[in-house]
Short mmCIF file of C-alpha atoms and ligand atoms in Angstrom, two decimals:
data_model
loop_
_atom_site.label_atom_id
_atom_site.label_comp_id
_atom_site.label_asym_id
_atom_site.label_seq_id
_atom_site.Cartn_x
_atom_site.Cartn_y
_atom_site.Cartn_z
CA MET U 1 142.96 133.94 70.12
CA GLU U 2 144.92 133.21 66.69
CA LYS U 3 148.25 132.78 68.94
CA ASP U 4 146.20 130.46 71.44
CA ILE U 5 145.07 128.27 68.29
CA GLN U 6 148.22 128.03 66.98
CA GLU U 7 149.76 127.04 70.42
CA LEU U 8 147.42 124.21 70.18
CA THR U 9 148.31 123.19 66.73
CA ASN U 10 152.10 123.08 67.78
CA TYR U 11 151.08 119.91 69.88
CA CYS U 12 150.03 118.09 66.99
CA LEU U 13 152.74 115.54 65.92
CA ASN U 14 151.29 115.61 61.97
CA CYS U 15 151.36 111.52 62.53
CA ALA U 16 151.66 109.66 59.02
CA SER U 17 149.53 107.18 60.05
CA LYS U 18 146.44 109.89 60.91
CA PRO U 19 144.69 107.55 63.32
CA CYS U 20 142.58 110.76 64.12
CA SER U 21 141.17 111.27 60.85
CA GLN U 22 141.02 107.20 59.86
CA LYS U 23 139.96 105.68 62.88
CA GLY U 24 138.24 108.48 64.93
CA CYS U 25 136.55 111.08 62.71
CA PRO U 26 133.24 109.62 61.17
CA LEU U 27 133.59 112.19 58.33
CA ASP U 28 137.10 111.26 57.64
CA ASN U 29 138.41 114.83 57.79
CA ASP U 30 142.13 115.17 56.70
CA ILE U 31 142.88 116.47 60.58
CA PRO U 32 146.96 116.32 60.17
CA THR U 33 146.80 118.25 57.40
CA PHE U 34 144.21 121.21 58.45
CA ILE U 35 146.33 121.40 61.46
CA LYS U 36 149.23 121.69 59.71
CA TYR U 37 147.95 124.71 57.61
CA THR U 38 146.53 126.24 60.55
CA LYS U 39 150.42 126.29 62.18
CA GLU U 40 151.36 128.01 59.25
CA GLY U 41 148.71 130.64 59.60
CA GLU U 42 147.26 129.67 56.22
CA PHE U 43 143.55 129.52 57.51
CA GLU U 44 142.15 129.53 54.09
CA GLN U 45 144.06 126.53 52.92
CA ALA U 46 143.16 124.88 56.50
CA TYR U 47 139.33 125.74 55.48
CA GLN U 48 140.00 124.36 51.84
CA THR U 49 141.01 121.04 53.43
CA LEU U 50 138.26 120.68 55.72
CA ILE U 51 135.08 121.52 53.13
CA GLN U 52 136.04 118.51 50.97
CA THR U 53 134.52 116.29 53.47
CA THR U 54 132.46 118.46 55.80
CA VAL U 55 130.02 121.54 55.56
CA LEU U 56 129.43 121.38 59.30
CA GLY U 57 132.68 122.19 60.89
CA SER U 58 131.79 125.09 63.05
CA VAL U 59 128.93 122.75 64.57
CA CYS U 60 131.09 119.70 64.74
CA GLY U 61 134.03 121.48 66.29
CA ARG U 62 131.95 122.29 69.24
CA ILE U 63 129.46 119.73 69.78
CA CYS U 64 130.93 116.43 68.47
CA PRO U 65 131.51 113.91 71.09
CA HIS U 66 135.39 114.27 70.58
CA GLN U 67 136.47 112.06 73.05
CA LYS U 68 134.55 109.05 71.27
CA GLN U 69 135.46 110.48 67.87
CA CYS U 70 138.79 111.92 66.63
CA GLN U 71 140.12 113.06 69.90
CA GLY U 72 139.69 109.24 71.38
CA SER U 73 142.15 108.35 68.87
CA CYS U 74 144.97 111.01 68.91
CA VAL U 75 148.24 109.42 69.61
CA ARG U 76 149.04 112.50 71.97
CA GLY U 77 146.19 111.23 74.00
CA PHE U 78 147.73 107.85 74.85
CA LYS U 79 149.98 109.25 77.64
CA ASN U 80 148.53 113.01 77.86
CA GLU U 81 145.81 115.10 76.69
CA PRO U 82 144.73 114.83 72.82
CA VAL U 83 145.04 117.66 70.42
CA SER U 84 142.11 119.75 71.12
CA ILE U 85 140.96 119.24 67.30
CA GLY U 86 137.42 120.25 67.67
CA GLU U 87 138.50 123.71 68.92
CA ILE U 88 141.03 124.04 66.03
CA GLU U 89 138.20 122.82 63.51
CA ALA U 90 135.56 125.50 65.01
CA PHE U 91 138.35 128.18 64.84
CA ILE U 92 138.61 127.77 61.33
CA PHE U 93 135.19 127.44 60.22
CA ASP U 94 134.55 130.62 62.21
CA LYS U 95 137.46 132.35 60.52
CA ALA U 96 135.86 131.41 56.79
CA PHE U 97 132.67 133.34 58.26
CA GLU U 98 134.49 136.26 59.16
CA GLU U 99 137.00 136.40 56.31
CA LYS U 100 134.07 135.26 53.95
CA TYR U 101 136.60 132.32 52.32
CA ASP U 102 135.00 131.19 49.01
CA ARG U 103 132.43 128.50 50.42
CA SER U 104 131.45 127.08 46.92
CA ILE U 105 134.40 124.61 45.88
CA LYS U 106 134.41 124.55 42.39
CA LYS U 107 131.04 123.51 40.78
CA GLU U 108 131.40 120.35 38.73
CA ASN U 109 128.21 120.67 37.13
CA VAL U 110 127.91 117.00 36.60
CA LEU U 111 124.45 116.54 37.69
CA ALA U 112 123.28 119.95 36.01
CA ASN U 113 119.18 119.47 35.05
CA LYS U 114 119.23 116.89 37.51
CA LYS U 115 116.77 117.60 40.53
CA VAL U 116 116.66 115.62 43.84
CA ALA U 117 114.28 116.34 46.90
CA ILE U 118 115.70 116.23 50.41
CA VAL U 119 113.19 115.34 53.22
CA GLY U 120 114.29 116.77 56.47
CA GLY U 121 116.74 119.82 56.79
CA GLY U 122 118.88 118.28 59.89
CA PRO U 123 122.56 117.54 59.82
CA SER U 124 121.90 114.37 57.19
CA GLY U 125 119.76 116.12 54.96
CA LEU U 126 122.19 119.57 54.92
CA THR U 127 125.07 117.88 54.25
CA CYS U 128 123.74 115.57 51.45
CA SER U 129 122.05 118.85 49.70
CA ALA U 130 125.41 120.78 49.87
CA PHE U 131 127.51 117.84 48.28
CA LEU U 132 124.67 117.59 45.71
CA ALA U 133 124.32 121.29 44.78
CA ARG U 134 128.22 121.32 44.74
CA LYS U 135 127.67 118.94 41.62
CA GLY U 136 125.34 121.10 40.28
CA ALA U 137 122.18 119.65 40.88
CA LYS U 138 118.83 121.52 41.73
CA VAL U 139 117.94 120.66 45.52
CA THR U 140 114.84 121.09 47.14
CA ILE U 141 114.73 120.49 50.98
CA TYR U 142 111.26 119.54 52.37
CA GLU U 143 111.26 120.67 55.91
CA LYS U 144 108.29 120.00 58.41
CA TYR U 145 109.11 123.25 60.68
CA ASP U 146 109.73 126.67 59.48
CA VAL U 147 113.47 126.45 60.59
CA LEU U 148 116.11 124.00 59.67
CA GLY U 149 118.83 122.31 61.49
CA GLY U 150 116.92 119.45 62.91
CA ILE U 151 118.12 118.53 66.68
CA LEU U 152 120.72 121.27 66.45
CA SER U 153 117.94 123.77 66.61
CA HIS U 154 115.32 121.96 68.22
CA GLY U 155 116.99 119.50 70.66
CA ILE U 156 120.40 120.67 71.76
CA PRO U 157 119.98 123.61 73.91
CA ASP U 158 121.47 127.28 73.30
CA PHE U 159 123.89 127.00 76.25
CA ARG U 160 125.53 124.19 74.33
CA LEU U 161 125.27 125.54 70.78
CA ASP U 162 125.09 129.13 69.91
CA LYS U 163 121.98 129.60 67.68
CA LYS U 164 123.85 132.30 65.56
CA ILE U 165 126.65 129.77 64.69
CA LEU U 166 124.26 127.36 63.42
CA ASN U 167 122.33 129.72 61.39
CA LYS U 168 125.59 131.12 59.61
CA THR U 169 126.16 127.49 58.70
CA ILE U 170 123.02 126.75 57.46
CA THR U 171 123.01 130.27 55.27
CA SER U 172 126.69 129.27 53.96
CA ILE U 173 124.84 125.94 52.59
CA LEU U 174 121.61 127.34 51.10
CA ASN U 175 123.92 129.77 49.53
CA LEU U 176 125.10 127.23 47.30
CA GLY U 177 121.78 127.28 45.36
CA ILE U 178 119.56 125.34 47.51
CA GLU U 179 115.68 125.64 47.95
CA VAL U 180 113.89 125.12 50.80
CA LYS U 181 109.93 124.38 51.13
CA TYR U 182 109.25 125.10 54.83
CA GLY U 183 105.98 123.71 56.51
CA LYS U 184 106.19 120.53 54.62
CA GLU U 185 105.82 117.62 56.32
CA LEU U 186 106.18 113.67 54.80
CA GLY U 187 102.84 111.79 55.55
CA ARG U 188 100.79 114.73 56.38
CA ASN U 189 101.05 117.32 53.36
CA LEU U 190 104.06 115.70 51.35
CA GLN U 191 103.55 112.31 49.72
CA LEU U 192 106.45 110.09 48.87
CA ALA U 193 105.01 108.96 45.70
CA ASP U 194 104.48 112.48 44.37
CA LEU U 195 108.24 113.42 44.94
CA GLN U 196 109.27 110.16 43.51
CA LYS U 197 107.73 111.16 39.96
CA GLN U 198 108.88 114.72 40.09
CA TYR U 199 112.42 114.35 41.05
CA ASP U 200 115.32 112.21 39.76
CA ALA U 201 115.91 111.02 43.27
CA VAL U 202 114.99 111.63 46.66
CA PHE U 203 116.84 111.31 50.12
CA LEU U 204 115.15 110.72 53.12
CA ALA U 205 116.36 112.23 56.11
CA PHE U 206 113.71 112.71 58.76
CA GLY U 207 115.51 111.44 61.84
CA ALA U 208 114.20 109.41 64.84
CA ASN U 209 113.05 111.75 67.51
CA ILE U 210 110.27 110.01 69.48
CA SER U 211 111.02 108.97 72.65
CA ARG U 212 111.27 105.81 73.29
CA LYS U 213 108.92 104.39 76.78
CA MET U 214 110.32 102.51 79.58
CA GLU U 215 107.71 100.13 79.56
CA ILE U 216 107.07 100.24 83.41
CA GLU U 217 104.19 100.94 85.51
CA GLY U 218 102.85 104.43 86.09
CA GLU U 219 104.07 105.62 82.84
CA GLU U 220 100.97 107.18 81.91
CA LEU U 221 100.68 109.34 84.75
CA GLU U 222 100.21 113.28 84.42
CA GLY U 223 103.84 114.31 84.82
CA VAL U 224 105.87 111.75 82.89
CA PHE U 225 107.40 113.44 79.72
CA GLY U 226 109.55 112.17 76.90
CA GLY U 227 112.73 113.79 76.81
CA ASN U 228 113.00 114.29 73.12
CA ALA U 229 109.48 116.01 72.47
CA LEU U 230 110.27 118.37 75.60
CA LEU U 231 113.41 119.56 74.21
CA GLU U 232 111.96 119.66 70.47
CA LEU U 233 108.48 121.24 71.62
CA GLN U 234 109.73 123.06 74.96
CA ASN U 235 106.39 122.26 76.38
CA HIS U 236 107.85 122.17 80.00
CA PRO U 237 105.74 122.74 82.85
CA ASP U 238 106.56 125.11 85.81
CA TYR U 239 109.38 123.64 87.51
CA GLU U 240 109.66 125.93 90.88
CA ASN U 241 109.99 124.10 93.70
CA LYS U 242 109.67 120.93 92.01
CA ILE U 243 112.07 117.82 92.09
CA VAL U 244 112.75 116.09 88.92
CA ALA U 245 113.95 112.62 88.02
CA VAL U 246 115.51 112.07 84.61
CA SER U 247 116.21 108.46 83.47
CA GLY U 248 118.84 107.88 80.98
CA GLY U 249 122.56 108.51 80.48
CA GLY U 250 122.81 110.14 77.04
CA ASN U 251 122.80 113.30 75.43
CA VAL U 252 119.15 113.69 75.50
CA ALA U 253 119.40 112.92 79.57
CA MET U 254 121.96 115.41 80.11
CA ASP U 255 120.39 118.45 77.89
CA CYS U 256 117.03 117.64 79.71
CA ALA U 257 118.37 117.69 83.10
CA ARG U 258 120.42 120.82 82.64
CA THR U 259 117.68 122.61 81.08
CA ILE U 260 115.24 121.72 83.94
CA LYS U 261 117.84 122.77 86.21
CA ARG U 262 118.12 126.02 84.50
CA LEU U 263 114.36 126.73 84.36
CA GLY U 264 114.40 126.51 88.17
CA ALA U 265 113.62 123.32 89.59
CA LYS U 266 114.54 122.46 92.87
CA LYS U 267 116.13 119.43 92.50
CA VAL U 268 117.14 117.39 89.38
CA MET U 269 118.37 113.57 89.53
CA VAL U 270 119.94 111.60 86.83
CA ILE U 271 119.04 108.12 87.50
CA TYR U 272 121.05 105.79 85.51
CA ARG U 273 121.38 102.08 85.75
CA ARG U 274 124.96 101.65 84.92
CA SER U 275 128.04 103.19 86.01
CA LYS U 276 129.56 106.58 85.05
CA GLU U 277 132.18 104.71 83.30
CA GLU U 278 129.66 103.11 81.07
CA MET U 279 127.54 106.37 80.45
CA PRO U 280 126.88 107.45 76.90
CA ALA U 281 127.57 111.12 77.40
CA GLU U 282 130.87 112.42 77.85
CA GLU U 283 132.78 113.16 80.87
CA LYS U 284 132.83 116.95 79.97
CA GLU U 285 129.02 116.88 79.79
CA ILE U 286 128.65 115.09 83.09
CA MET U 287 130.91 117.63 84.91
CA GLU U 288 129.15 120.40 83.14
CA ALA U 289 125.71 119.38 84.24
CA LYS U 290 127.12 118.57 88.08
CA GLU U 291 128.33 122.57 87.79
CA ASP U 292 124.78 123.21 86.82
CA GLY U 293 123.56 121.46 90.30
CA VAL U 294 122.32 118.30 88.39
CA GLU U 295 122.66 115.14 90.88
CA PHE U 296 123.47 111.82 89.73
CA LEU U 297 122.35 108.27 90.73
CA PHE U 298 124.62 105.79 89.13
CA GLN U 299 123.70 101.90 89.29
CA ASN U 300 120.05 102.55 90.02
CA ASN U 301 116.80 102.22 88.06
CA ILE U 302 113.25 103.29 88.09
CA VAL U 303 111.00 100.43 88.19
CA LYS U 304 107.48 102.15 88.96
CA ILE U 305 106.42 105.58 88.77
CA LEU U 306 103.60 105.91 91.54
CA GLY U 307 100.68 108.43 92.13
CA ASN U 308 97.21 109.16 92.04
CA LYS U 309 96.57 110.68 88.50
CA LYS U 310 99.73 112.64 88.78
CA VAL U 311 103.19 111.66 89.40
CA GLU U 312 103.81 111.55 93.38
CA HIS U 313 106.99 109.17 94.03
CA ILE U 314 109.06 106.88 91.99
CA GLU U 315 110.38 103.10 93.16
CA CYS U 316 113.76 102.48 92.22
CA VAL U 317 115.91 99.90 92.40
CA LYS U 318 120.02 99.58 92.76
CA THR U 319 121.85 97.44 90.13
CA LYS U 320 124.85 95.56 89.88
CA LEU U 321 126.85 94.95 86.83
CA ILE U 322 127.98 91.77 85.05
CA GLU U 323 129.97 91.01 82.12
CA LYS U 324 128.24 89.12 79.48
CA GLU U 325 129.64 87.22 76.77
CA GLY U 326 129.36 88.93 73.32
CA ALA U 327 127.89 92.04 75.07
CA LYS U 328 129.87 95.34 74.30
CA ARG U 329 128.81 96.92 77.70
CA LYS U 330 128.25 95.31 81.23
CA ILE U 331 124.67 94.39 81.83
CA PRO U 332 122.96 95.91 84.88
CA ILE U 333 120.91 93.54 87.05
CA ASP U 334 118.71 94.75 89.49
CA ILE U 335 119.63 93.69 92.95
CA ASP U 336 117.08 91.93 94.87
CA GLY U 337 115.55 93.60 98.21
CA SER U 338 117.35 96.88 97.15
CA ASN U 339 113.94 98.78 96.13
CA TYR U 340 113.24 102.13 97.42
CA ILE U 341 111.23 105.02 97.20
CA LEU U 342 111.63 108.77 96.24
CA ASP U 343 109.56 111.82 96.15
CA VAL U 344 109.73 113.49 92.85
CA ASP U 345 106.89 115.56 90.97
CA TYR U 346 107.97 115.17 87.05
CA VAL U 347 109.78 112.10 85.38
CA VAL U 348 111.40 112.53 82.12
CA MET U 349 112.41 109.42 79.87
CA ALA U 350 115.51 110.05 77.93
CA VAL U 351 116.00 106.33 77.37
CA GLY U 352 116.43 106.41 73.43
CA ALA U 353 114.54 107.44 70.65
CA ASN U 354 112.59 105.94 67.72
CA VAL U 355 111.45 106.50 64.12
CA GLU U 356 108.02 107.59 63.47
CA THR U 357 106.66 104.30 62.32
CA ASP U 358 103.35 105.73 60.91
CA ILE U 359 105.40 107.35 58.21
CA LEU U 360 107.29 104.27 57.32
CA ASN U 361 103.88 102.71 57.25
CA THR U 362 101.95 105.17 55.18
CA GLN U 363 104.62 105.86 52.70
CA HIS U 364 105.02 102.32 52.27
CA LEU U 365 108.80 102.21 53.52
CA PRO U 366 110.56 98.94 54.81
CA SER U 367 111.84 98.98 58.36
CA THR U 368 114.46 96.80 60.11
CA GLU U 369 114.04 94.64 63.12
CA ARG U 370 114.60 97.66 65.30
CA LYS U 371 112.18 99.96 63.51
CA TYR U 372 114.48 102.02 61.85
CA LEU U 373 113.93 102.78 57.71
CA GLU U 374 115.62 99.61 55.90
CA VAL U 375 118.21 100.84 53.38
CA GLY U 376 120.47 98.48 51.10
CA GLN U 377 123.98 99.05 50.07
CA ASN U 378 124.65 102.94 49.22
CA TYR U 379 121.79 104.14 51.16
CA ARG U 380 119.23 102.99 48.69
CA VAL U 381 115.71 101.97 49.84
CA GLY U 382 115.43 98.47 47.44
CA ASP U 383 115.43 99.34 43.64
CA THR U 384 113.75 102.54 44.09
CA ASN U 385 115.03 106.18 43.45
CA ILE U 386 114.79 106.85 46.97
CA PHE U 387 117.69 106.93 49.37
CA ALA U 388 118.03 107.61 53.27
CA GLY U 389 120.59 108.51 55.81
CA GLY U 390 121.40 109.70 59.49
CA ASP U 391 118.90 108.86 62.59
CA LEU U 392 116.35 107.78 60.42
CA ILE U 393 118.29 104.52 59.32
CA GLY U 394 119.73 103.52 62.71
CA THR U 395 123.02 105.29 62.21
CA THR U 396 125.26 105.96 65.37
CA SER U 397 123.42 108.73 66.94
CA THR U 398 125.85 111.84 66.26
CA VAL U 399 125.84 114.70 64.13
CA ALA U 400 129.20 113.62 62.55
CA TRP U 401 127.71 110.06 61.69
CA ALA U 402 124.62 111.55 60.40
CA ALA U 403 126.54 114.20 58.08
CA ARG U 404 128.77 111.40 56.98
CA ASP U 405 125.62 109.34 55.53
CA GLY U 406 124.31 112.60 53.74
CA ARG U 407 127.75 112.89 52.19
CA GLU U 408 128.09 109.29 51.07
CA ALA U 409 124.50 108.97 49.88
CA ALA U 410 125.03 112.35 47.86
CA ARG U 411 127.75 110.17 46.02
CA ALA U 412 125.44 107.16 45.58
CA ILE U 413 122.74 109.67 44.33
CA GLU U 414 125.43 110.87 41.97
CA GLU U 415 126.26 107.45 40.60
CA TYR U 416 122.74 106.22 40.46
CA ILE U 417 121.03 109.43 38.57
CA ASN U 418 124.02 109.72 36.05
C1 FAD W 1 118.82 116.20 72.78
C2 FAD W 1 119.96 116.12 71.77
C3 FAD W 1 121.34 116.06 72.18
C4 FAD W 1 121.79 115.53 71.27
N1 FAD W 1 123.53 116.11 71.53
C5 FAD W 1 124.40 115.91 70.32
C6 FAD W 1 125.78 116.23 70.61
O1 FAD W 1 125.98 116.94 71.60
N2 FAD W 1 126.50 115.92 69.81
C7 FAD W 1 126.27 114.96 68.55
O2 FAD W 1 127.12 114.76 67.84
N3 FAD W 1 125.19 114.44 68.57
C8 FAD W 1 124.37 114.87 69.52
N4 FAD W 1 122.74 114.47 69.34
C9 FAD W 1 122.44 113.72 67.91
C10 FAD W 1 122.47 114.33 66.95
O3 FAD W 1 121.61 115.36 66.88
C11 FAD W 1 121.60 113.32 65.75
O4 FAD W 1 122.47 112.29 65.49
C12 FAD W 1 121.55 114.18 64.52
O5 FAD W 1 120.87 115.61 64.61
C13 FAD W 1 120.80 113.32 63.54
O6 FAD W 1 120.64 114.15 62.41
P1 FAD W 1 119.79 113.70 61.27
O7 FAD W 1 119.68 114.72 59.99
O8 FAD W 1 119.47 112.27 60.99
O9 FAD W 1 118.02 113.85 61.74
P2 FAD W 1 117.63 114.99 62.74
O10 FAD W 1 118.78 116.02 63.25
O11 FAD W 1 116.38 114.64 63.53
O12 FAD W 1 116.51 116.21 61.60
C14 FAD W 1 115.64 115.52 60.99
C15 FAD W 1 114.96 116.82 60.39
O13 FAD W 1 113.49 116.03 59.68
C16 FAD W 1 112.53 117.05 60.10
N5 FAD W 1 111.62 115.97 59.97
C17 FAD W 1 111.06 115.32 60.76
N6 FAD W 1 109.96 114.80 60.27
C18 FAD W 1 109.58 115.31 59.04
C19 FAD W 1 108.70 114.87 58.31
N7 FAD W 1 107.67 113.99 58.21
N8 FAD W 1 108.52 115.40 56.87
C20 FAD W 1 109.71 116.62 56.74
N9 FAD W 1 110.59 117.02 57.58
C21 FAD W 1 110.62 116.07 58.92
C22 FAD W 1 112.76 117.70 61.33
O14 FAD W 1 112.43 118.70 61.62
C23 FAD W 1 114.42 117.73 60.97
O15 FAD W 1 114.73 119.08 60.61
C24 FAD W 1 122.16 114.74 70.34
C25 FAD W 1 120.60 114.35 70.05
C26 FAD W 1 119.59 115.08 70.96
C27 FAD W 1 118.06 114.34 70.79
S1 SF4 W 2 146.65 111.71 65.97
FE1 SF4 W 2 146.88 113.38 67.11
S2 SF4 W 2 149.14 114.06 66.94
FE2 SF4 W 2 148.69 112.50 65.50
S3 SF4 W 2 147.97 113.89 63.87
FE3 SF4 W 2 146.09 113.25 64.66
S4 SF4 W 2 145.77 114.89 65.91
FE4 SF4 W 2 148.01 115.14 65.65
#
């Protein structure tokens, strides 16, 4: 294994301009330096380099969309394959677990006697907690479930992320001296105003995991599910001999389709209104879904769900893609007269997710036009002692971006409470 990894590191050019770090990696991990140490067999040094900027290396190394992040900017990738940055990062963090490297980073104690509450124990909340605890703050995470990890634990299926690896990561973070209060849900048995009084600062990171609706006829029929809820609550129906249509083209669509196929559905179709090239899911994920037997209908769109009480058919339409000034991606337009009907038993909507707006309203939190929590500069909510980050504020929805918010908000909180 070590030999294979060192071979991967030999391929890195150790570019002085570090595009992989500076343009590609949301966490600004010092990639050339940790790869150089790995190449030299200095694994602990490689690890110490990485933990300056991340506490989630074993997770990010495995599930970041590398092609869209670090590896997408790798100079090697312009002509050939990029360096396998994710694989090397995961190796180093796994090695740190095995060898029990010192994970603490010297505590600076600049925040001794300061108390911070974190609401939500996903990638953003965990990262913020770790960076504050390293500064000596007394950190308490309030989490609505009895497990931490957020979507990493109750969204991403086990076949993509081994929960043993996740649990080791979480334990190593909690060992920094972080307290957790499980079963505490903001808006239900936890009120923001109370936290504001008890703590010097509060960091909100409760995500955005309410499935968006497609706003089409038939969405209320029995057998229509929200993709996020399906993965979060695992309330799957019996799929034996059933045909399932999954609408969407991102992580949630891929994870739903693959999970449902593995749970025994006869046929699973991912229906996506743009082409494969525009799909937010990575090429690797599409390939793996195909290997699982998932079928893809690109440039098709569900326009109606039909049935008597429960789903029986869907009406689809073919689309064409047009360029539009100012638009980042091509726009799908329905082709007149191309409508057709498919027999299906279930429909899964995986077309994006929203913040739970009730919480924003009841806790008197401001929202943006797109209904995310509104923060100002430095992740701060107005002139309060509340800070927020991750999916909740509408950051690019990946683990590394959510973690970046957590780390940067920790810096802002330190500045604020000192
Ligand atoms: C199915 C799926 C697959 C994905 N796959 C990938 C991938 O492969 N790679 C990638 O980089 N990104 C992926 N993402 C995106 C990534 O998981 C998210 O961007 C990231 O988890 C956001 O982190 P967060 O901490 O902001 O929120 P979350 O991970 O959602 O964590 C929020 C936490 O807050 C808790 N919580 C919620 N409400 C309350 C409340 N009222 N009170 C207290 N606690 C509360 C939740 O239980 C949870 O622990 C995927 C997302 C989904 C849904
Ligand atoms: S861009 Fe690629 S080759 Fe250059 S330092 Fe980064 S990982 Fe190595």
